[in-house]
Amino acid sequence: MNIKFYNTLTRQKENFNPIKSGEVSIYTCGPTVYDRSHIGNFRTFLFEDILKRILQLVGYKVKHVMNITDVDDKTIKKANDESKTLAEITSKYTAEFMEDLAMLKILPADEFPVATNHIQEMIVMISTLIKNGNAYTTDNGSVFFSIESYKDYGKLAQLDLKGLKQTERVSSDEYTKDHPQDFALWKAWKEEDGDVSWDSPWGKGRPGWHMECSVMSTQYLGNHFDIHCGGVDNIFPHHENEIAQSCAALNTQFVNIWMHSEHLIMADEKMSKSLGNIKTIPELLADGHSNESLRFALISSHYRSKLAFSNNKLEDAKKSVHRINELYHKLQKIADAGNTMPDEFDQFIEILVDDLNTPKALGVLFNYVRKLNRKIDNDKLSKKEASIGLNFLNKADIILSILKKQDDIPENIVQLVTQRESARKEKNWKLSDDLREELKKKGWIVEDLPDGTKCYPL
RNA sequence: GGCGUCGUACCCAAGUGGUCUAAGGGAGCAGUUUGCAAAACUGUCAUUCAUCGGUUCGAAUCCGAUCGACGCCUCCA
């Protein structure tokens, strides 16, 4: 099988060959736990989920590590603002993050290392960088990486250092640095850091942002691993700096393939009535969107394209998900056992392993859906064909995870439905219609299908 | 100022030199089905790919210009 991924480092699709045969090591940049992650963040996490599921489905053993950033400017600020300890803030938002991952059916990483548990290892790496002449200390006790000491600096982001604009942020930086673009490995303690600090050879302080990923990725996956993912905004400075640190300190090839997902953009004004323009997973679920719809909406465009998120998109996704589920339920009624796969399944996988072309793969799936529906309509679908179809949908769903499990219908609703059924048998249409209304008021839709009544939440 | 991305039907979205008179989903329209309603299913729906030039036997796909949208340039997935 020809697996290809687009590598940000080379800006082209490359054949994927893992370092260790049969195994894939993946490091994905996780959340900074200072607030609830929003749907945009989850676009990236879902892209990584799809990547992982595909690799697993085609037979790889995947080792996946996702970091949790639990100390930085924002987490400290939040703790200060709310007069809480850093740990109180970060544990709260870490827990919420885990909940949201589960709600979106995103498979958990094998490890979720947190920055504050790896401070000593970071100090070791910083010391190495100083020893190697790649970093220097300043009077106030900070440590900076000297980008001029690392010849490949700017390679990932394709930055020409000479062309860099002196931005306000850089020029207003209070630290004294040799080169404006030098970045912090260790930040000396400041007043507003409160009691957040660790001892180091350079005095009290805390690590710079990029250190944790350099340290934790290599600690859990080895100095050289297969894939490193994140959002496009991480390309620079985060991943660029990470490469500089890791390669300079460990003299390693570090990462073979860098994969980045594009941003999700809020397009529909209605969704952003308040400032901030963001939606969290619980908010979207409360708005009546299912986790399957959310998953579908996020994978219905390619991960390297910007995705304009809107209510309309979610409504479209809901209908698409419904269409697939409709066929699935029909097939379940017809199928008998068997584990044969249709040719379309091979196509489906081939398209997905070509840089995760989820929209195109969905096209194949829907063509298949129509094909089977046509046969069902003509009463020409054999039990065997139905089971083949069912196998395809089940297998595809190992990646997509958009098939709905049987909804748990509450007892009182079941009673009303049963009552309505008997009313219909007696052709008591008035009572039947009243009961349908009543169910609707309670948030349940009943449909009379040729082979029975179906009931599902509004 | 530097680097880079994108512009495909009413909406979403694949396709990146010939099989494209452009996949798929949604909406619309027509039909089948139905106690009613709804749903479901089927069919239909871009001679055209922002605009203008060029390269080529051949371009949505390559090159140039123009217009438009956007991202990054130190802590944002």
Coordinates of C-alpha atoms (C1' of nucleotides) in Angstrom, one line a residue:
Chain A
M1 CA 0.0 0.0 0.0
N2 CA 1.3 3.4 -1.0
I3 CA 0.9 5.7 2.0
K4 CA 1.6 9.4 1.3
F5 CA 1.6 12.4 3.5
Y6 CA 2.3 16.0 2.9
N7 CA 5.4 17.0 4.8
T8 CA 5.6 20.7 5.8
L9 CA 9.3 20.4 5.9
T10 CA 9.6 19.6 2.2
R11 CA 6.3 21.1 1.1
Q12 CA 5.4 18.1 -0.8
K13 CA 3.7 14.7 -0.5
E14 CA 6.1 12.0 0.5
N15 CA 5.8 8.2 0.7
F16 CA 5.5 7.2 4.2
N17 CA 7.9 4.6 5.6
P18 CA 8.0 4.3 9.3
I19 CA 11.4 4.1 11.1
K20 CA 10.5 0.8 12.7
S21 CA 8.7 -1.6 10.5
G22 CA 5.1 -2.0 11.5
E23 CA 5.1 0.8 14.1
V24 CA 4.4 4.5 13.9
S25 CA 5.3 7.0 16.5
I26 CA 3.3 10.2 16.5
Y27 CA 3.6 13.3 18.6
T28 CA 0.8 15.8 18.5
C29 CA 0.7 19.2 20.2
G30 CA -2.0 19.3 22.7
P31 CA -3.9 22.1 24.4
T32 CA -2.7 24.8 26.7
V33 CA -5.1 24.3 29.6
Y34 CA -6.0 27.8 30.5
D35 CA -9.5 27.7 29.0
R36 CA -11.9 25.3 27.4
S37 CA -10.7 24.3 24.0
H38 CA -13.0 25.3 21.1
I39 CA -14.2 23.7 18.0
G40 CA -11.2 25.1 16.0
N41 CA -8.8 23.4 18.3
F42 CA -10.7 20.2 17.8
R43 CA -10.4 20.4 14.1
T44 CA -6.7 19.7 14.6
F45 CA -7.3 17.0 17.2
L46 CA -9.8 15.3 15.0
F47 CA -7.5 15.4 12.0
E48 CA -4.9 13.7 14.2
D49 CA -7.5 11.2 15.2
I50 CA -8.3 10.3 11.6
L51 CA -4.6 10.0 10.8
K52 CA -4.2 7.6 13.7
R53 CA -7.3 5.5 12.9
I54 CA -6.2 5.1 9.3
L55 CA -2.7 4.0 10.3
Q56 CA -4.1 1.5 12.8
L57 CA -6.7 0.2 10.3
V58 CA -4.0 -0.5 7.7
G59 CA -2.1 -2.5 10.3
Y60 CA 0.3 -0.3 12.1
K61 CA 0.9 -0.3 15.8
V62 CA 0.6 3.4 16.6
K63 CA 2.3 5.0 19.6
H64 CA 0.7 8.4 20.1
V65 CA 1.8 11.1 22.6
M66 CA 0.0 14.3 23.2
N67 CA 1.4 16.9 25.5
I68 CA -0.6 19.1 27.9
T69 CA 0.9 22.6 28.4
D70 CA 0.2 23.4 32.0
V71 CA 2.5 26.3 32.5
D72 CA 2.8 29.4 30.4
D73 CA 1.8 33.1 30.4
K74 CA -1.8 32.4 29.9
T75 CA -2.3 29.7 32.5
I76 CA -0.4 31.9 35.0
K77 CA -2.5 34.9 34.1
K78 CA -5.7 32.9 34.5
A79 CA -4.7 31.6 37.9
N80 CA -3.9 35.2 39.0
D81 CA -7.1 36.6 37.6
E82 CA -9.2 34.0 39.4
S83 CA -7.1 33.9 42.6
K84 CA -6.5 30.2 42.2
T85 CA -3.4 28.1 42.1
L86 CA -1.9 27.1 38.8
A87 CA -2.8 23.5 39.5
E88 CA -6.4 24.3 40.2
I89 CA -6.7 26.0 36.8
T90 CA -4.8 23.4 34.8
S91 CA -6.5 20.4 36.4
K92 CA -9.9 21.9 35.7
Y93 CA -9.3 22.5 32.0
T94 CA -7.4 19.3 31.5
A95 CA -10.4 17.4 32.8
E96 CA -12.7 19.4 30.5
F97 CA -10.4 18.7 27.6
M98 CA -10.6 15.0 28.2
E99 CA -14.3 15.2 28.4
D100 CA -14.5 17.0 25.0
L101 CA -12.2 14.5 23.4
A102 CA -14.4 11.7 24.5
M103 CA -17.5 13.5 23.4
L104 CA -16.1 13.8 19.9
K105 CA -15.1 10.1 20.0
I106 CA -11.4 11.1 19.6
L107 CA -9.2 8.2 20.6
P108 CA -7.1 9.1 23.6
A109 CA -3.3 9.2 23.2
D110 CA -1.2 6.6 24.8
E111 CA 0.5 9.2 26.9
F112 CA -0.6 12.7 27.9
P113 CA 2.6 14.1 29.5
V114 CA 2.4 17.4 31.2
A115 CA 5.0 20.1 31.1
T116 CA 5.3 20.6 34.9
N117 CA 6.3 16.9 35.4
H118 CA 9.3 17.3 33.1
I119 CA 11.0 20.4 34.4
Q120 CA 14.2 18.6 35.4
E121 CA 14.6 17.0 32.0
M122 CA 14.1 20.4 30.4
I123 CA 16.8 21.8 32.6
V124 CA 19.1 19.1 31.4
M125 CA 18.4 19.9 27.8
I126 CA 18.9 23.6 28.3
S127 CA 22.3 22.9 30.0
T128 CA 23.3 20.8 27.0
L129 CA 22.4 23.6 24.7
I130 CA 24.5 26.1 26.7
K131 CA 27.4 23.7 26.8
N132 CA 27.1 23.2 23.0
G133 CA 27.2 26.9 22.4
N134 CA 23.6 27.1 21.2
A135 CA 22.3 29.1 24.1
Y136 CA 23.3 31.8 26.4
T137 CA 22.2 33.3 29.7
T138 CA 21.3 36.9 30.4
D139 CA 21.9 39.0 33.5
N140 CA 18.4 38.5 34.9
G141 CA 18.7 34.7 34.8
S142 CA 17.0 33.9 31.6
V143 CA 18.4 31.5 28.9
F144 CA 18.0 32.1 25.2
F145 CA 18.6 30.0 22.2
S146 CA 20.9 31.6 19.7
I147 CA 19.3 31.1 16.3
E148 CA 22.6 32.0 14.6
S149 CA 24.2 29.0 16.1
Y150 CA 21.8 26.7 14.3
K151 CA 22.3 26.7 10.5
D152 CA 19.0 25.3 9.6
Y153 CA 17.0 27.7 11.5
G154 CA 14.0 28.8 9.5
K155 CA 13.9 25.8 7.3
L156 CA 10.5 24.5 8.4
A157 CA 8.7 27.8 8.2
Q158 CA 10.8 28.8 5.1
L159 CA 11.8 32.0 6.8
D160 CA 14.5 34.2 5.5
L161 CA 15.9 35.7 8.6
K162 CA 17.1 38.8 6.8
G163 CA 13.6 39.5 5.5
L164 CA 12.0 39.3 8.9
K165 CA 10.1 42.3 10.0
Q166 CA 10.9 43.7 13.4
T167 CA 7.5 43.4 14.9
E168 CA 6.3 45.4 17.8
R169 CA 6.2 42.4 20.0
V170 CA 9.8 41.5 19.4
S171 CA 11.1 45.0 19.8
S172 CA 9.1 45.6 23.0
D173 CA 10.4 42.4 24.6
E174 CA 11.9 43.3 27.9
Y175 CA 14.7 40.8 27.7
T176 CA 18.1 41.7 26.3
K177 CA 19.0 39.3 23.5
D178 CA 21.9 38.9 21.1
H179 CA 19.5 38.6 18.1
P180 CA 15.9 39.8 18.1
Q181 CA 14.7 36.4 17.0
D182 CA 16.4 34.5 19.7
F183 CA 13.8 32.7 21.8
A184 CA 13.5 31.8 25.5
L185 CA 14.5 28.4 26.8
W186 CA 14.2 29.5 30.4
K187 CA 12.4 32.5 31.7
A188 CA 13.6 34.1 34.8
W189 CA 11.0 34.6 37.5
K190 CA 8.9 37.8 37.4
E191 CA 6.7 39.4 40.0
E192 CA 3.5 38.3 38.2
D193 CA 4.6 34.7 38.2
G194 CA 3.7 34.6 41.9
D195 CA 4.6 31.2 43.4
V196 CA 5.0 29.6 40.0
S197 CA 8.7 28.8 39.7
W198 CA 11.3 26.1 39.7
D199 CA 14.9 26.2 40.8
S200 CA 17.5 26.0 38.1
P201 CA 21.2 26.6 37.6
W202 CA 20.3 30.0 36.3
G203 CA 18.0 30.8 39.2
K204 CA 14.3 30.7 39.8
G205 CA 12.1 30.6 36.7
R206 CA 10.1 28.5 34.3
P207 CA 10.8 26.9 31.0
G208 CA 10.1 28.5 27.7
W209 CA 7.2 27.2 25.8
H210 CA 9.0 25.1 23.2
M211 CA 11.1 23.1 25.7
E212 CA 8.4 20.8 26.8
C213 CA 7.8 19.4 23.4
S214 CA 11.5 18.9 22.6
V215 CA 11.9 17.0 25.9
M216 CA 8.7 15.1 26.1
S217 CA 8.5 14.0 22.5
T218 CA 12.0 12.5 22.5
Q219 CA 11.6 11.1 26.0
Y220 CA 8.5 9.1 25.1
L221 CA 9.1 8.4 21.4
G222 CA 12.9 8.4 21.1
N223 CA 15.2 11.0 19.5
H224 CA 14.0 10.1 16.1
F225 CA 10.3 9.5 15.5
D226 CA 7.9 9.4 12.6
I227 CA 5.3 12.1 12.6
H228 CA 4.8 15.4 14.5
C229 CA 1.4 17.2 14.1
G230 CA -0.2 20.4 15.0
G231 CA -2.1 23.4 13.6
V232 CA -0.5 25.5 11.0
D233 CA 0.0 28.3 13.5
N234 CA 2.5 26.0 15.2
I235 CA 4.8 25.9 12.3
F236 CA 6.3 29.2 13.4
P237 CA 7.6 29.8 16.0
H238 CA 6.8 26.7 18.0
H239 CA 7.9 23.8 15.7
E240 CA 10.7 25.8 14.1
N241 CA 12.1 26.4 17.6
E242 CA 11.5 22.8 18.7
I243 CA 13.5 21.5 15.8
A244 CA 16.3 23.9 16.6
Q245 CA 16.4 22.9 20.2
S246 CA 16.1 19.2 19.7
C247 CA 18.5 18.9 16.8
A248 CA 21.1 21.1 18.5
A249 CA 20.9 19.3 21.8
L250 CA 20.4 15.7 20.8
N251 CA 22.2 15.7 17.4
T252 CA 19.2 13.8 16.0
Q253 CA 17.1 13.8 12.8
F254 CA 14.3 14.3 15.2
V255 CA 11.1 14.1 13.1
N256 CA 10.6 12.6 9.7
I257 CA 7.2 14.1 8.7
W258 CA 5.6 17.3 10.0
M259 CA 1.9 17.5 9.4
H260 CA -0.1 20.6 10.0
S261 CA -3.9 21.2 9.7
E262 CA -5.3 24.5 8.5
H263 CA -7.5 26.7 10.6
L264 CA -11.2 26.6 11.1
I265 CA -12.8 29.9 10.5
M266 CA -16.0 31.2 12.0
A267 CA -18.2 32.2 9.0
D268 CA -21.7 32.4 10.2
E269 CA -22.6 35.5 12.1
K270 CA -25.4 33.8 13.9
M271 CA -22.9 31.5 15.6
S272 CA -20.9 34.4 17.0
K273 CA -23.3 36.7 18.7
S274 CA -20.9 37.3 21.5
L275 CA -17.4 38.5 21.0
G276 CA -14.7 35.9 20.9
N277 CA -16.4 34.1 18.0
I278 CA -15.8 30.7 19.5
K279 CA -17.9 27.7 20.2
T280 CA -17.0 24.9 22.6
I281 CA -18.0 21.3 22.2
P282 CA -20.6 21.4 25.0
E283 CA -22.1 24.5 23.5
L284 CA -22.5 22.9 20.1
L285 CA -24.0 19.8 21.6
A286 CA -26.4 21.9 23.6
D287 CA -27.4 23.6 20.3
G288 CA -28.7 20.2 19.2
H289 CA -25.8 19.1 17.1
S290 CA -24.7 15.5 17.5
N291 CA -21.1 14.5 17.9
E292 CA -21.4 12.6 14.6
S293 CA -22.5 15.8 12.9
L294 CA -19.5 17.6 14.3
R295 CA -17.1 14.9 13.3
F296 CA -18.6 14.8 9.8
A297 CA -18.5 18.6 9.4
L298 CA -14.9 18.7 10.4
I299 CA -13.7 16.0 8.0
S300 CA -15.8 17.0 5.0
S301 CA -13.1 19.3 3.8
H302 CA -9.4 18.5 3.5
Y303 CA -7.3 19.1 6.6
R304 CA -4.9 21.4 4.7
S305 CA -7.7 23.7 3.5
K306 CA -9.3 26.4 5.6
L307 CA -12.7 25.3 6.9
A308 CA -15.4 27.9 7.2
F309 CA -17.5 26.7 10.1
S310 CA -21.1 27.6 10.1
N311 CA -24.5 26.5 11.3
N312 CA -25.4 25.7 7.7
K313 CA -22.4 23.3 7.5
L314 CA -23.5 21.5 10.6
E315 CA -27.0 21.1 9.2
D316 CA -25.6 19.7 6.0
A317 CA -23.4 17.4 7.9
K318 CA -26.4 16.2 10.0
K319 CA -28.3 15.2 6.8
S320 CA -25.2 13.4 5.4
V321 CA -24.7 11.5 8.5
H322 CA -28.4 10.6 8.6
R323 CA -28.2 9.3 5.0
I324 CA -25.4 6.9 5.8
N325 CA -27.1 5.8 9.0
E326 CA -30.4 5.2 7.1
L327 CA -28.7 2.7 4.8
Y328 CA -26.9 1.1 7.7
H329 CA -30.1 0.4 9.5
K330 CA -31.7 -1.0 6.4
L331 CA -28.8 -3.3 5.8
Q332 CA -28.9 -4.5 9.4
K333 CA -32.4 -5.8 8.7
I334 CA -31.4 -7.6 5.5
A335 CA -27.9 -8.8 6.1
D336 CA -26.7 -12.2 7.2
A337 CA -23.2 -13.1 8.3
G338 CA -20.0 -12.8 6.3
N339 CA -16.9 -10.8 6.2
T340 CA -16.4 -10.0 2.5
M341 CA -15.5 -6.5 1.6
P342 CA -16.6 -4.7 -1.6
D343 CA -14.1 -3.2 -4.1
E344 CA -15.2 0.2 -3.0
F345 CA -13.5 -0.4 0.4
D346 CA -10.1 -0.6 -1.2
Q347 CA -10.7 2.6 -3.1
F348 CA -11.9 4.2 0.1
I349 CA -8.7 3.3 1.9
E350 CA -6.4 4.1 -1.0
I351 CA -7.8 7.6 -1.1
L352 CA -7.4 8.1 2.6
V353 CA -3.8 7.0 2.7
D354 CA -3.2 9.6 0.0
D355 CA -2.7 12.4 2.5
L356 CA -6.0 11.9 4.2
N357 CA -8.3 12.9 1.5
T358 CA -11.4 12.5 3.6
P359 CA -13.8 14.5 1.3
K360 CA -12.9 12.3 -1.6
A361 CA -13.3 9.2 0.5
L362 CA -16.7 10.3 1.5
G363 CA -17.6 10.7 -2.1
V364 CA -16.8 7.0 -2.7
L365 CA -18.8 6.1 0.3
F366 CA -21.9 8.0 -0.9
N367 CA -21.6 6.6 -4.4
Y368 CA -21.8 3.2 -2.7
V369 CA -24.7 4.3 -0.6
R370 CA -26.6 5.2 -3.7
K371 CA -25.7 2.0 -5.4
L372 CA -27.1 -0.1 -2.6
N373 CA -30.2 2.1 -2.2
R374 CA -31.0 1.6 -5.8
K375 CA -30.9 -2.2 -5.3
I376 CA -32.9 -2.1 -2.2
D377 CA -35.5 0.0 -4.0
N378 CA -35.8 -2.6 -6.8
D379 CA -35.8 -5.3 -4.2
K380 CA -32.7 -6.8 -5.7
L381 CA -30.3 -6.7 -2.8
S382 CA -29.4 -10.1 -1.6
K383 CA -28.6 -11.0 2.0
K384 CA -25.1 -11.5 0.9
E385 CA -24.8 -8.1 -0.7
A386 CA -26.3 -6.5 2.3
S387 CA -23.8 -8.1 4.5
I388 CA -21.0 -6.9 2.3
G389 CA -22.4 -3.4 2.5
L390 CA -22.7 -3.7 6.2
N391 CA -19.0 -4.8 6.4
F392 CA -18.0 -1.8 4.4
L393 CA -19.9 0.7 6.5
N394 CA -18.7 -0.9 9.7
K395 CA -15.1 -0.9 8.6
A396 CA -15.3 2.7 7.2
D397 CA -16.7 3.7 10.5
I398 CA -13.6 2.5 12.4
I399 CA -12.1 5.6 10.8
L400 CA -15.1 8.0 10.5
S401 CA -17.0 7.1 13.6
I402 CA -20.3 8.6 12.4
L403 CA -22.6 5.6 12.8
K404 CA -25.1 6.2 15.6
K405 CA -25.5 3.7 18.2
Q406 CA -29.1 2.8 19.1
D407 CA -30.6 5.7 20.9
D408 CA -31.7 5.0 24.4
I409 CA -35.4 5.7 24.4
P410 CA -36.8 6.5 27.8
E411 CA -39.6 4.2 29.1
N412 CA -42.3 6.9 29.0
I413 CA -41.5 7.6 25.4
V414 CA -41.6 3.9 24.5
Q415 CA -45.0 3.7 26.1
L416 CA -46.4 6.6 24.1
V417 CA -45.1 5.0 20.9
T418 CA -46.6 1.7 21.7
Q419 CA -49.9 3.3 22.6
R420 CA -49.8 5.1 19.2
E421 CA -49.1 1.9 17.4
S422 CA -52.2 0.3 18.7
A423 CA -54.2 3.4 17.9
R424 CA -53.0 3.1 14.4
K425 CA -53.9 -0.5 14.1
E426 CA -57.4 0.4 15.1
K427 CA -57.2 3.2 12.6
N428 CA -57.9 5.7 15.3
W429 CA -56.1 8.5 13.4
K430 CA -57.1 11.3 15.8
L431 CA -55.5 9.7 18.8
S432 CA -52.6 8.6 16.7
D433 CA -51.9 12.2 15.5
D434 CA -52.4 13.6 19.0
L435 CA -49.8 11.2 20.4
R436 CA -47.4 12.1 17.6
E437 CA -47.8 15.8 18.7
E438 CA -47.3 14.9 22.3
L439 CA -44.1 13.0 21.5
K440 CA -42.9 15.9 19.4
K441 CA -43.4 18.3 22.4
K442 CA -41.3 15.9 24.4
G443 CA -38.6 16.2 21.8
W444 CA -39.1 12.9 19.9
I445 CA -40.0 12.3 16.3
V446 CA -42.0 9.2 15.2
E447 CA -42.0 8.1 11.6
D448 CA -44.2 5.4 10.1
L449 CA -42.0 3.4 7.8
P450 CA -43.1 0.4 5.7
D451 CA -41.6 -2.0 8.1
G452 CA -42.5 -0.4 11.3
T453 CA -42.4 2.7 13.4
K454 CA -39.2 4.6 14.1
C455 CA -38.6 6.9 16.9
Y456 CA -35.6 9.3 17.4
P457 CA -34.8 12.5 19.2
L458 CA -35.5 15.8 17.5
Chain B
rG1 C1' 8.7 45.0 3.9
rG2 C1' 9.5 39.3 3.7
rC3 C1' 7.4 34.3 3.1
rG4 C1' 3.1 31.6 1.8
rU5 C1' -2.1 30.0 0.7
rC6 C1' -6.6 30.3 -1.8
rG7 C1' -10.8 31.9 -5.5
rU8 C1' -14.8 25.3 -8.9
rA9 C1' -22.7 25.3 -9.4
rC10 C1' -27.6 28.6 -4.9
rC11 C1' -24.4 26.6 -0.4
rC12 C1' -20.5 23.0 1.2
rA13 C1' -16.6 20.4 -1.4
rA14 C1' -13.2 16.7 -4.5
rG15 C1' -10.4 17.0 -8.9
rU16 C1' -3.9 19.9 -10.0
rG17 C1' -1.9 18.4 -17.9
rG18 C1' -6.0 14.1 -21.8
rU19 C1' -10.9 8.9 -18.9
rC20 C1' -13.5 16.6 -17.0
rU21 C1' -19.4 18.0 -21.9
rA22 C1' -15.9 18.5 -13.5
rA23 C1' -17.0 13.4 -7.9
rG24 C1' -19.8 13.6 -3.6
rG25 C1' -23.2 16.1 0.2
rG26 C1' -27.0 19.9 1.1
rA27 C1' -30.9 23.0 -1.1
rG28 C1' -34.3 23.3 -5.4
rC29 C1' -37.3 20.7 -9.0
rA30 C1' -39.8 16.0 -10.9
rG31 C1' -41.3 11.1 -9.5
rU32 C1' -42.0 6.5 -6.3
rU33 C1' -44.0 5.5 -1.6
rU34 C1' -47.8 6.9 2.2
rG35 C1' -54.3 7.0 6.7
rC36 C1' -52.4 12.0 7.2
rA37 C1' -47.8 14.1 8.3
rA38 C1' -42.9 13.3 8.0
rA39 C1' -39.2 10.5 6.4
rA40 C1' -37.0 7.5 2.9
rC41 C1' -35.6 6.2 -2.0
rU42 C1' -34.9 7.4 -7.4
rG43 C1' -34.1 10.9 -11.2
rU44 C1' -32.6 15.9 -12.4
rC45 C1' -29.4 20.0 -11.4
rA46 C1' -21.7 23.6 -13.9
rU47 C1' -19.8 22.7 -22.2
rU48 C1' -17.7 25.3 -17.1
rC49 C1' -13.6 26.0 -13.1
rA50 C1' -12.3 34.8 -10.4
rU51 C1' -10.7 37.8 -14.9
rC52 C1' -7.4 38.6 -19.0
rG53 C1' -3.3 36.8 -21.8
rG54 C1' 0.5 32.9 -22.8
rU55 C1' 2.7 27.7 -23.1
rU56 C1' 0.7 23.0 -25.2
rC57 C1' -1.9 18.7 -30.2
rG58 C1' -4.6 19.3 -25.4
rA59 C1' -5.4 23.4 -19.2
rA60 C1' -9.9 24.0 -13.9
rU61 C1' -5.0 21.9 -13.7
rC62 C1' 1.5 24.8 -16.0
rC63 C1' 3.4 30.3 -16.7
rG64 C1' 2.5 35.8 -16.4
rA65 C1' -0.6 39.9 -15.2
rU66 C1' -5.0 41.8 -12.8
rC67 C1' -8.9 41.7 -9.2
rG68 C1' -10.6 39.5 -4.6
rA69 C1' -10.1 36.7 0.2
rC70 C1' -6.6 35.1 3.7
rG71 C1' -2.4 33.1 6.9
rC72 C1' 2.5 33.6 9.2
rC73 C1' 6.8 36.9 10.5
rU74 C1' 8.1 34.8 19.1
rC75 C1' 4.4 31.7 22.7
rC76 C1' -2.3 31.2 18.7
rA77 C1' -4.8 24.2 17.1

